[in-house]
Tab-separated table of C-alpha atoms and ligand atoms in Angstrom:
chain	number	residue	atom	x	y	z
A	1	UNK	CA	59.867	119.060	64.186
A	2	UNK	CA	63.616	118.658	64.046
A	3	UNK	CA	66.209	118.831	61.333
A	4	UNK	CA	69.843	118.962	60.284
A	5	UNK	CA	71.496	122.201	61.435
A	6	UNK	CA	74.975	121.179	60.308
A	7	UNK	CA	76.716	118.322	58.530
A	8	UNK	CA	80.237	117.396	57.565
A	9	UNK	CA	81.901	114.749	55.427
A	10	UNK	CA	85.431	113.409	55.441
A	11	UNK	CA	87.168	110.903	53.174
A	12	UNK	CA	90.877	110.009	53.509
A	13	UNK	CA	93.247	110.934	50.696
A	14	UNK	CA	94.483	107.520	49.615
A	15	UNK	CA	92.774	105.269	47.046
A	16	UNK	CA	93.380	101.823	45.689
A	17	UNK	CA	91.955	100.727	42.350
A	18	UNK	CA	89.906	97.542	42.086
A	19	UNK	CA	92.138	96.355	39.240
A	20	UNK	CA	95.222	96.591	41.474
A	21	UNK	CA	93.579	94.351	44.078
A	22	UNK	CA	92.271	92.011	41.365
A	23	UNK	CA	95.767	91.523	39.937
A	24	UNK	CA	97.120	90.387	43.302
A	25	UNK	CA	94.435	87.709	43.613
A	26	UNK	CA	94.445	86.588	39.988
A	27	UNK	CA	90.919	87.866	39.331
A	28	UNK	CA	89.726	89.467	36.109
A	29	UNK	CA	89.775	93.245	36.799
A	30	UNK	CA	86.888	93.992	34.415
A	31	UNK	CA	84.713	91.277	35.864
A	32	UNK	CA	85.277	92.728	39.359
A	33	UNK	CA	84.745	96.349	38.298
A	34	UNK	CA	81.574	95.606	36.359
A	35	UNK	CA	80.341	92.971	38.775
A	36	UNK	CA	80.647	95.116	41.901
A	37	UNK	CA	80.451	98.540	40.320
A	38	UNK	CA	83.405	99.733	42.408
A	39	UNK	CA	86.301	101.389	40.530
A	40	UNK	CA	88.389	102.369	43.525
A	41	UNK	CA	88.043	102.756	47.286
A	42	UNK	CA	89.262	105.212	49.905
A	43	UNK	CA	91.992	103.988	52.238
A	44	UNK	CA	92.824	105.602	55.572
A	45	UNK	CA	96.432	106.590	56.163
A	46	UNK	CA	98.328	104.604	58.787
A	47	UNK	CA	97.712	107.340	61.373
A	48	UNK	CA	93.954	107.473	60.769
A	49	UNK	CA	91.197	105.414	62.348
A	50	UNK	CA	87.437	105.651	62.854
A	51	UNK	CA	87.936	108.234	65.646
A	52	UNK	CA	90.153	110.589	63.621
A	53	UNK	CA	87.840	110.377	60.595
A	54	UNK	CA	84.890	111.185	62.865
A	55	UNK	CA	86.663	114.241	64.302
A	56	UNK	CA	87.361	115.707	60.853
A	57	UNK	CA	83.713	115.280	59.795
A	58	UNK	CA	82.446	116.607	63.144
A	59	UNK	CA	84.520	119.804	62.909
A	60	UNK	CA	83.004	120.643	59.534
A	61	UNK	CA	79.505	119.977	60.898
A	62	UNK	CA	80.183	122.433	63.757
A	63	UNK	CA	81.429	125.108	61.308
A	64	UNK	CA	78.316	124.728	59.188
A	65	UNK	CA	75.960	124.829	62.173
A	66	UNK	CA	77.742	127.955	63.437
A	67	UNK	CA	77.248	126.860	67.053
A	68	UNK	CA	79.659	126.408	69.919
A	69	UNK	CA	80.508	122.709	70.350
A	70	UNK	CA	79.627	123.202	74.043
A	71	UNK	CA	75.979	123.368	72.985
A	72	UNK	CA	75.933	119.719	71.951
A	73	UNK	CA	73.917	117.808	74.538
A	74	UNK	CA	74.491	114.394	72.988
A	75	UNK	CA	77.093	112.743	70.779
A	76	UNK	CA	76.784	109.279	69.260
A	77	UNK	CA	79.448	107.623	67.153
A	78	UNK	CA	78.268	104.737	65.012
A	79	UNK	CA	80.955	102.409	63.672
A	80	UNK	CA	81.907	98.788	63.295
A	81	UNK	CA	85.608	99.663	63.464
A	82	UNK	CA	85.790	101.481	66.818
A	83	UNK	CA	89.520	101.820	67.623
A	84	UNK	CA	89.178	100.240	71.072
A	85	UNK	CA	87.314	97.053	71.973
A	86	UNK	CA	86.617	98.705	75.344
A	87	UNK	CA	86.764	102.524	75.613
A	88	UNK	CA	84.359	104.795	73.808
A	89	UNK	CA	85.185	106.525	70.544
A	90	UNK	CA	82.565	109.151	71.428
A	91	UNK	CA	84.647	110.552	74.318
A	92	UNK	CA	87.677	110.966	72.059
A	93	UNK	CA	85.587	112.801	69.480
A	94	UNK	CA	83.796	114.950	72.070
A	95	UNK	CA	87.112	116.014	73.610
A	96	UNK	CA	88.740	116.710	70.243
A	97	UNK	CA	85.924	118.992	69.074
A	98	UNK	CA	85.652	120.739	72.442
A	99	UNK	CA	82.178	119.486	73.376
A	100	UNK	CA	83.092	118.134	76.818
A	101	UNK	CA	82.111	117.843	79.642
A	102	UNK	CA	78.393	118.617	79.708
A	103	UNK	CA	76.918	116.075	77.300
A	104	UNK	CA	75.852	112.467	77.063
A	105	UNK	CA	77.884	110.287	74.710
A	106	UNK	CA	77.983	106.689	73.545
A	107	UNK	CA	79.218	104.429	70.793
A	108	UNK	CA	76.755	102.636	68.563
A	109	UNK	CA	77.149	99.549	66.450
A	110	UNK	CA	74.788	98.160	63.820
A	111	UNK	CA	76.975	97.161	60.857
A	112	UNK	CA	76.493	99.878	58.215
A	113	UNK	CA	73.529	101.663	59.772
A	114	UNK	CA	74.871	102.756	63.168
A	115	UNK	CA	75.202	106.326	61.874
A	116	UNK	CA	71.538	106.667	60.932
A	117	UNK	CA	70.496	104.993	64.200
A	118	UNK	CA	72.379	107.820	65.933
A	119	UNK	CA	70.484	110.412	63.891
A	120	UNK	CA	67.195	108.883	65.089
A	121	UNK	CA	68.357	108.952	68.714
A	122	UNK	CA	69.268	112.630	68.374
A	123	UNK	CA	65.889	113.330	66.754
A	124	UNK	CA	64.217	111.859	69.833
A	125	UNK	CA	66.352	113.832	72.274
A	126	UNK	CA	65.933	117.141	70.441
A	127	UNK	CA	62.245	116.526	69.693
A	128	UNK	CA	61.492	115.846	73.353
A	129	UNK	CA	63.430	118.908	74.474
A	130	UNK	CA	66.008	116.896	76.446
A	131	UNK	CA	68.857	118.519	74.503
A	132	UNK	CA	69.136	121.516	72.161
A	133	UNK	CA	71.541	119.864	69.754
A	134	UNK	CA	72.728	116.297	69.244
A	135	UNK	CA	75.469	115.022	66.968
A	136	UNK	CA	75.395	111.653	65.223
A	137	UNK	CA	78.395	110.350	63.317
A	138	UNK	CA	78.812	107.374	61.045
A	139	UNK	CA	82.498	106.498	60.636
A	140	UNK	CA	84.411	103.428	59.539
A	141	UNK	CA	87.786	102.135	58.471
A	142	UNK	CA	86.434	98.698	57.739
A	143	UNK	CA	88.419	95.752	56.516
A	144	UNK	CA	87.662	92.918	54.156
A	145	UNK	CA	89.513	89.619	54.298
A	146	UNK	CA	92.376	89.759	51.758
A	147	UNK	CA	91.177	88.171	48.526
A	148	UNK	CA	87.501	88.136	49.581
A	149	UNK	CA	84.931	89.974	47.442
A	150	UNK	CA	84.579	92.433	50.333
A	151	UNK	CA	88.168	93.565	49.949
A	152	UNK	CA	87.277	95.438	46.753
A	153	UNK	CA	84.504	97.421	48.374
A	154	UNK	CA	85.367	98.156	52.034
A	155	UNK	CA	86.356	101.817	52.078
A	156	UNK	CA	87.030	104.435	54.752
A	157	UNK	CA	85.060	107.611	55.466
A	158	UNK	CA	82.840	109.489	57.900
A	159	UNK	CA	79.917	111.886	58.003
A	160	UNK	CA	78.593	113.876	60.961
A	161	UNK	CA	75.143	115.388	61.474
A	162	UNK	CA	74.027	117.933	64.037
A	163	UNK	CA	70.330	117.595	64.789
A	164	UNK	CA	68.504	120.629	66.158
A	165	UNK	CA	65.195	122.457	66.031
A	166	UNK	CA	63.513	122.912	62.649
A	167	UNK	CA	63.703	126.729	62.547
A	168	UNK	CA	67.529	126.578	62.493
A	169	UNK	CA	67.737	123.575	60.191
A	170	UNK	CA	69.207	123.607	56.718
A	171	UNK	CA	67.112	120.526	56.064
A	172	UNK	CA	64.060	119.380	58.015
A	173	UNK	CA	63.645	115.694	58.775
A	174	UNK	CA	59.955	115.288	58.051
A	175	UNK	CA	59.672	111.709	59.269
A	176	UNK	CA	61.566	108.468	59.801
A	177	UNK	CA	60.678	104.778	59.760
A	178	UNK	CA	62.702	101.641	60.498
A	179	UNK	CA	62.444	98.001	59.502
A	180	UNK	CA	64.421	95.479	61.578
A	181	UNK	CA	64.688	91.664	61.721
A	182	UNK	CA	67.278	89.161	62.946
A	183	UNK	CA	69.015	88.113	59.727
A	184	UNK	CA	72.437	86.382	59.745
A	185	UNK	CA	73.823	87.893	56.529
A	186	UNK	CA	77.111	89.302	57.875
A	187	UNK	CA	78.953	89.024	61.176
A	188	UNK	CA	82.298	89.151	62.926
A	189	UNK	CA	83.009	87.231	66.130
A	190	UNK	CA	84.941	88.862	68.962
A	191	UNK	CA	88.689	88.700	68.265
A	192	UNK	CA	88.276	87.815	64.583
A	193	UNK	CA	90.210	90.118	62.257
A	194	UNK	CA	87.771	90.022	59.363
A	195	UNK	CA	84.029	89.636	59.003
A	196	UNK	CA	82.250	86.639	57.507
A	197	UNK	CA	79.216	86.896	55.292
A	198	UNK	CA	76.538	84.785	53.669
A	199	UNK	CA	77.680	85.459	50.085
A	200	UNK	CA	74.594	85.689	47.897
A	201	UNK	CA	72.430	85.504	51.012
A	202	UNK	CA	73.419	89.133	51.739
A	203	UNK	CA	71.272	90.198	48.742
A	204	UNK	CA	67.567	89.277	48.718
A	205	UNK	CA	66.900	88.423	52.416
A	206	UNK	CA	69.376	91.032	53.661
A	207	UNK	CA	69.851	94.254	51.721
A	208	UNK	CA	66.915	94.177	49.307
A	209	UNK	CA	64.229	93.068	51.753
A	210	UNK	CA	65.122	95.653	54.387
A	211	UNK	CA	65.842	98.608	52.103
A	212	UNK	CA	62.645	97.996	50.133
A	213	UNK	CA	60.434	97.552	53.165
A	214	UNK	CA	61.825	100.571	54.997
A	215	UNK	CA	61.438	102.774	51.913
A	216	UNK	CA	57.900	101.585	51.172
A	217	UNK	CA	57.036	101.723	54.874
A	218	UNK	CA	57.978	105.395	55.177
A	219	UNK	CA	56.236	106.329	51.924
A	220	UNK	CA	53.077	104.610	53.192
A	221	UNK	CA	53.353	106.244	56.638
A	222	UNK	CA	53.614	109.679	55.003
A	223	UNK	CA	51.141	108.970	52.219
A	224	UNK	CA	53.897	109.821	49.748
A	225	UNK	CA	55.244	108.475	46.484
A	226	UNK	CA	58.576	108.226	44.689
A	227	UNK	CA	57.682	111.182	42.448
A	228	UNK	CA	57.578	113.508	45.488
A	229	UNK	CA	61.368	113.312	45.868
A	230	UNK	CA	64.247	114.890	43.953
A	231	UNK	CA	67.003	112.649	45.337
A	232	UNK	CA	67.254	109.146	46.757
A	233	UNK	CA	70.172	107.814	48.753
A	234	UNK	CA	70.269	104.087	49.403
A	235	UNK	CA	72.900	102.275	51.409
A	236	UNK	CA	75.629	101.345	48.961
A	237	UNK	CA	77.626	98.199	49.847
A	238	UNK	CA	78.750	98.227	46.201
A	239	UNK	CA	77.778	100.086	43.035
A	240	UNK	CA	75.223	97.462	42.008
A	241	UNK	CA	72.781	97.018	44.899
A	242	UNK	CA	71.597	100.647	45.149
A	243	UNK	CA	70.915	100.771	41.396
A	244	UNK	CA	69.049	97.459	41.578
A	245	UNK	CA	66.894	98.497	44.537
A	246	UNK	CA	66.147	101.834	42.833
A	247	UNK	CA	64.904	99.922	39.797
A	248	UNK	CA	62.688	97.689	41.972
A	249	UNK	CA	61.174	100.773	43.594
A	250	UNK	CA	60.706	102.662	40.335
A	251	UNK	CA	63.277	105.354	41.209
A	252	UNK	CA	64.896	106.742	38.044
A	253	UNK	CA	68.689	106.537	37.852
A	254	UNK	CA	69.221	110.307	37.735
A	255	UNK	CA	67.703	110.633	41.241
A	256	UNK	CA	70.342	108.345	42.797
A	257	UNK	CA	73.520	109.400	40.974
A	258	UNK	CA	74.415	112.392	43.186
A	259	UNK	CA	74.212	110.313	46.362
A	260	UNK	CA	76.008	107.254	45.004
A	261	UNK	CA	79.646	107.478	46.109
A	262	UNK	CA	80.648	103.813	46.477
A	263	UNK	CA	82.020	103.492	42.901
A	264	UNK	CA	84.649	106.123	43.840
A	265	UNK	CA	85.326	105.658	47.554
A	266	UNK	CA	84.039	102.151	48.302
A	267	UNK	CA	81.514	101.165	50.938
A	268	UNK	CA	82.296	103.338	53.935
A	269	UNK	CA	79.981	101.220	56.136
A	270	UNK	CA	78.501	103.447	58.860
A	271	UNK	CA	79.599	106.416	56.751
A	272	UNK	CA	77.975	105.124	53.572
A	273	UNK	CA	74.456	106.551	53.305
A	274	UNK	CA	75.370	109.551	55.547
A	275	UNK	CA	78.184	110.470	53.108
A	276	UNK	CA	75.798	110.050	50.177
A	277	UNK	CA	73.378	112.424	51.895
A	278	UNK	CA	76.177	114.946	52.541
A	279	UNK	CA	77.092	114.930	48.847
A	280	UNK	CA	73.441	115.602	47.957
A	281	UNK	CA	73.077	118.386	50.567
A	282	UNK	CA	76.161	119.983	48.971
A	283	UNK	CA	74.173	120.630	45.781
A	284	UNK	CA	70.482	120.561	46.782
A	285	UNK	CA	68.283	123.685	46.534
A	286	UNK	CA	65.816	125.036	49.056
A	287	UNK	CA	62.560	123.129	48.689
A	288	UNK	CA	64.188	119.941	47.352
A	289	UNK	CA	63.083	116.718	48.980
A	290	UNK	CA	65.518	113.933	49.732
A	291	UNK	CA	64.817	110.312	50.654
A	292	UNK	CA	67.476	108.302	52.519
A	293	UNK	CA	67.381	104.592	53.356
A	294	UNK	CA	70.294	103.065	55.217
A	295	UNK	CA	70.968	99.382	55.728
A	296	UNK	CA	72.910	97.509	58.361
A	297	UNK	CA	73.503	93.785	58.186
A	298	UNK	CA	72.050	91.783	60.981
A	299	UNK	CA	69.710	93.432	59.774
A	300	UNK	CA	67.791	96.669	59.555
A	301	UNK	CA	67.060	99.798	57.573
A	302	UNK	CA	66.252	103.362	58.646
A	303	UNK	CA	64.394	105.554	56.172
A	304	UNK	CA	64.222	109.365	56.335
A	305	UNK	CA	62.215	111.969	54.478
A	306	UNK	CA	64.100	115.276	54.304
A	307	UNK	CA	63.130	118.733	53.013
A	308	UNK	CA	65.824	121.333	52.274
A	309	UNK	CA	65.211	124.852	53.683
A	310	UNK	CA	66.526	128.330	52.878
A	311	UNK	CA	69.188	127.849	55.554
A	312	UNK	CA	71.002	125.559	53.118
A	313	UNK	CA	73.057	128.656	52.226
A	314	UNK	CA	74.952	128.007	55.484
A	315	UNK	CA	76.642	125.025	53.839
A	316	UNK	CA	79.191	127.494	52.409
A	317	UNK	CA	80.756	127.678	55.891
A	318	UNK	CA	82.252	124.211	55.533
A	319	UNK	CA	84.166	122.177	52.972
A	320	UNK	CA	81.984	120.068	50.659
A	321	UNK	CA	82.410	116.295	50.437
A	322	UNK	CA	83.920	116.764	46.962
A	323	UNK	CA	86.915	118.576	48.515
A	324	UNK	CA	87.991	115.263	49.987
A	325	UNK	CA	86.674	112.953	47.272
A	326	UNK	CA	88.585	114.735	44.506
A	327	UNK	CA	91.831	115.030	46.463
A	328	UNK	CA	93.396	111.621	46.005
A	329	UNK	CA	96.598	109.649	45.691
A	330	UNK	CA	96.789	106.049	44.503
A	331	UNK	CA	98.513	103.323	46.489
A	332	UNK	CA	100.064	100.080	45.321
A	333	UNK	CA	98.894	96.895	47.026
A	334	UNK	CA	101.911	96.583	49.324
A	335	UNK	CA	101.578	100.109	50.729
A	336	UNK	CA	97.836	99.630	51.115
A	337	UNK	CA	98.469	96.388	53.011
A	338	UNK	CA	100.899	98.223	55.287
A	339	UNK	CA	98.525	101.140	55.957
A	340	UNK	CA	95.666	98.777	56.716
A	341	UNK	CA	97.962	96.569	58.818
A	342	UNK	CA	97.292	93.419	56.860
A	343	UNK	CA	100.708	91.938	57.591
A	344	UNK	CA	100.934	89.390	60.365
A	345	UNK	CA	102.905	90.615	63.375
A	346	UNK	CA	102.282	94.328	62.752
B	1	UNK	CA	108.949	101.929	78.274
B	2	UNK	CA	105.966	102.157	80.562
B	3	UNK	CA	103.812	105.162	79.812
B	4	UNK	CA	102.580	107.625	82.368
B	5	UNK	CA	98.805	107.621	82.142
B	6	UNK	CA	98.380	110.807	84.229
B	7	UNK	CA	100.840	112.633	81.954
B	8	UNK	CA	99.058	111.432	78.804
B	9	UNK	CA	95.722	112.460	80.288
B	10	UNK	CA	96.900	115.943	81.342
B	11	UNK	CA	98.109	116.691	77.828
B	12	UNK	CA	94.823	115.717	76.148
B	13	UNK	CA	93.339	119.243	75.805
B	14	UNK	CA	96.438	120.790	74.184
B	15	UNK	CA	97.225	117.717	72.085
B	16	UNK	CA	93.659	117.164	70.887
B	17	UNK	CA	92.658	120.764	70.285
B	18	UNK	CA	95.759	122.993	70.188
B	19	UNK	CA	94.729	124.623	73.412
B	20	UNK	CA	97.370	127.200	74.333
B	21	UNK	CA	97.369	130.548	76.085
B	22	UNK	CA	97.274	134.247	75.341
B	23	UNK	CA	98.571	137.199	77.365
B	24	UNK	CA	95.964	139.938	77.194
B	25	UNK	CA	98.531	142.503	78.307
B	26	UNK	CA	100.974	142.124	75.384
B	27	UNK	CA	98.837	140.062	72.974
B	28	UNK	CA	101.426	137.266	72.968
B	29	UNK	CA	100.203	133.789	72.013
B	30	UNK	CA	101.786	130.675	73.508
B	31	UNK	CA	101.787	127.015	72.661
B	32	UNK	CA	102.119	124.947	74.741
B	33	UNK	CA	100.161	127.041	77.224
B	34	UNK	CA	102.087	129.133	79.763
B	35	UNK	CA	100.795	130.196	83.122
B	36	UNK	CA	103.077	133.238	83.283
B	37	UNK	CA	103.768	135.559	80.339
B	38	UNK	CA	107.560	135.489	79.716
B	39	UNK	CA	107.462	139.127	78.537
B	40	UNK	CA	105.145	140.762	81.048
B	41	UNK	CA	105.874	138.547	84.062
B	42	UNK	CA	103.727	139.768	86.937
B	43	UNK	CA	101.897	142.357	84.823
B	44	UNK	CA	100.740	139.687	82.358
B	45	UNK	CA	97.085	138.655	82.039
B	46	UNK	CA	97.270	135.066	80.863
B	47	UNK	CA	94.209	133.165	79.680
B	48	UNK	CA	93.537	129.895	77.871
B	49	UNK	CA	93.330	130.208	74.096
B	50	UNK	CA	91.914	127.902	71.452
B	51	UNK	CA	94.156	128.236	68.384
B	52	UNK	CA	92.392	128.375	65.029
B	53	UNK	CA	94.588	125.584	63.682
B	54	UNK	CA	95.621	127.653	60.666
B	55	UNK	CA	99.270	128.302	59.991
B	56	UNK	CA	102.255	128.147	57.658
B	57	UNK	CA	105.266	125.889	57.347
B	58	UNK	CA	108.229	127.680	58.971
B	59	UNK	CA	110.711	124.864	58.389
B	60	UNK	CA	110.583	121.107	57.851
B	61	UNK	CA	112.541	117.896	57.534
B	62	UNK	CA	111.848	114.346	56.394
B	63	UNK	CA	112.337	111.713	59.097
B	64	UNK	CA	114.052	108.446	58.153
B	65	UNK	CA	115.453	107.435	61.548
B	66	UNK	CA	112.428	107.702	63.839
B	67	UNK	CA	112.158	107.356	67.608
B	68	UNK	CA	110.903	104.026	68.981
B	69	UNK	CA	107.266	103.382	68.176
B	70	UNK	CA	107.260	105.348	64.919
B	71	UNK	CA	109.153	102.834	62.739
B	72	UNK	CA	106.201	101.873	60.579
B	73	UNK	CA	105.490	105.508	59.674
B	74	UNK	CA	108.745	106.478	57.915
B	75	UNK	CA	109.361	108.434	55.856
B	76	UNK	CA	107.321	111.257	57.339
B	77	UNK	CA	107.631	115.044	57.399
B	78	UNK	CA	108.109	116.953	60.657
B	79	UNK	CA	107.739	120.712	60.581
B	80	UNK	CA	107.823	123.816	62.692
B	81	UNK	CA	104.480	125.431	61.992
B	82	UNK	CA	103.934	129.122	62.582
B	83	UNK	CA	100.338	129.404	63.717
B	84	UNK	CA	98.224	132.246	62.330
B	85	UNK	CA	98.186	133.850	65.797
B	86	UNK	CA	101.976	133.890	66.008
B	87	UNK	CA	103.038	130.957	68.195
B	88	UNK	CA	105.138	128.137	66.760
B	89	UNK	CA	104.765	124.418	67.304
B	90	UNK	CA	106.408	121.247	66.052
B	91	UNK	CA	104.241	118.668	64.340
B	92	UNK	CA	103.978	116.213	61.501
B	93	UNK	CA	102.688	117.254	58.066
B	94	UNK	CA	100.443	114.374	56.980
B	95	UNK	CA	99.768	112.726	53.623
B	96	UNK	CA	102.912	114.156	51.974
B	97	UNK	CA	106.619	113.563	51.414
B	98	UNK	CA	109.159	116.379	51.772
B	99	UNK	CA	109.177	116.910	47.987
B	100	UNK	CA	105.552	118.081	48.304
B	101	UNK	CA	106.291	120.716	50.987
B	102	UNK	CA	107.665	124.261	50.726
B	103	UNK	CA	108.450	126.813	53.404
B	104	UNK	CA	105.468	129.126	53.643
B	105	UNK	CA	102.911	126.472	52.597
B	106	UNK	CA	99.525	127.078	54.151
B	107	UNK	CA	98.507	124.262	56.516
B	108	UNK	CA	95.591	123.465	58.796
B	109	UNK	CA	95.371	121.293	61.862
B	110	UNK	CA	94.092	117.737	61.556
B	111	UNK	CA	93.420	115.145	64.243
B	112	UNK	CA	95.439	111.959	63.862
B	113	UNK	CA	96.904	109.056	65.745
B	114	UNK	CA	100.309	110.004	67.122
B	115	UNK	CA	101.285	106.595	68.419
B	116	UNK	CA	99.563	103.258	68.868
B	117	UNK	CA	102.287	100.645	68.519
B	118	UNK	CA	101.608	98.819	71.819
B	119	UNK	CA	98.655	96.522	70.974
B	120	UNK	CA	97.599	96.463	74.631
B	121	UNK	CA	98.372	100.104	75.406
B	122	UNK	CA	96.572	103.376	74.876
B	123	UNK	CA	96.129	104.949	71.481
B	124	UNK	CA	97.658	108.436	71.550
B	125	UNK	CA	95.881	111.030	69.453
B	126	UNK	CA	96.741	114.612	68.713
B	127	UNK	CA	97.244	117.428	66.259
B	128	UNK	CA	99.181	117.232	63.053
B	129	UNK	CA	98.939	119.501	60.017
B	130	UNK	CA	97.817	119.053	56.446
B	131	UNK	CA	98.456	121.254	53.429
B	132	UNK	CA	95.466	123.377	52.430
B	133	UNK	CA	94.368	122.534	48.899
B	134	UNK	CA	94.248	125.614	46.685
C	401	LIG	ZN1	102.401	139.459	78.132
């Protein structure tokens, strides 16, 4: 079996409150906050992008794993905001963390689940003995169209996972299961600045169908039940959906709170469920079991069953997610628009 | 201004990772890397060195009149950082204004975009520093 030998989370320092965005667009701030369940979101500085976020998370993962970056045999960066249209983010990250040149690397894209897809690829490579360690990163500095409902929730953040053999793992990945269909709930055409989405259609046929089926599918595959787990992390496009899907699946609220970060940092897309998992690993005890289900529009879900080991004490080697989540500075709308380059001609 | 791609490419290891050099004869640390130790000359034993990225603010200033390509970043703080190993380098302190910085502040290296103003050109990345939260 394989597991997580190191992980790292990074969230940029700047935040914008939902009510500040709502005021600009003439919306009722309370209706937005309660409707979406997002109080504020993380905003990357104007010198940050998906690659720089990924590097910060990756460095912490390396510290925790206590391995030389040269030992990474594979590196996958999942994002829907890769800085270049053509030129890999993975090479930039590999060079910046000192993992080059002996490794395979590639960029992945699957809306919000490209990070967990990378974890599965690394599980395959490590499990088959092709590499000793593989790193998978979910990172995004996603954008919502100004004034669109998405603008309140699209945040910035990254999480990195180093997958290795179970004996060295701080958490063993017991099993994984995916559920994938072609569902047009969210898309962005080449050259378009902002994504389009199917509004309410993103709910039942998109998020809920895939998250539910992937979760139930893995439980069935493992002959398990909700009660076997101490924590659940569901993809969190807003504060509402993960709570709703937990209710449908009979998961009590207290099992999802620790891994639910969207109300405070927004939906970090490829970073979303990986960051939720990082926040749970920061507090979990040896023996705890964690269930993660990601979701990417388009659409698909990857579910993971994870068991924390005694090696979890190694997490002290790196900064916890809360270091970055609690360190914050609020922006006004104009500065936010400048940092996120929302002005025409910039 | 047309950029030199070979020059950009050659600087990637030191810009991305703070890769400098150390002289094993006199224990002198250098950034950017030197091939010959200025103290020991021919007796020097120079090797590549990966700096830890930890350091302190030696001096700093807030930039309001930036060079071309940095206009949308002002105001920003440039500092001379004394690295934990002893060498000094010049770099930006991110996510702060000068009122937030003091000489002696503990900083650590972060990886950021240095310049990306040409929409069809390369994105230049490299080290900057960030204050360590107490
Ligand atoms: Zn010397």
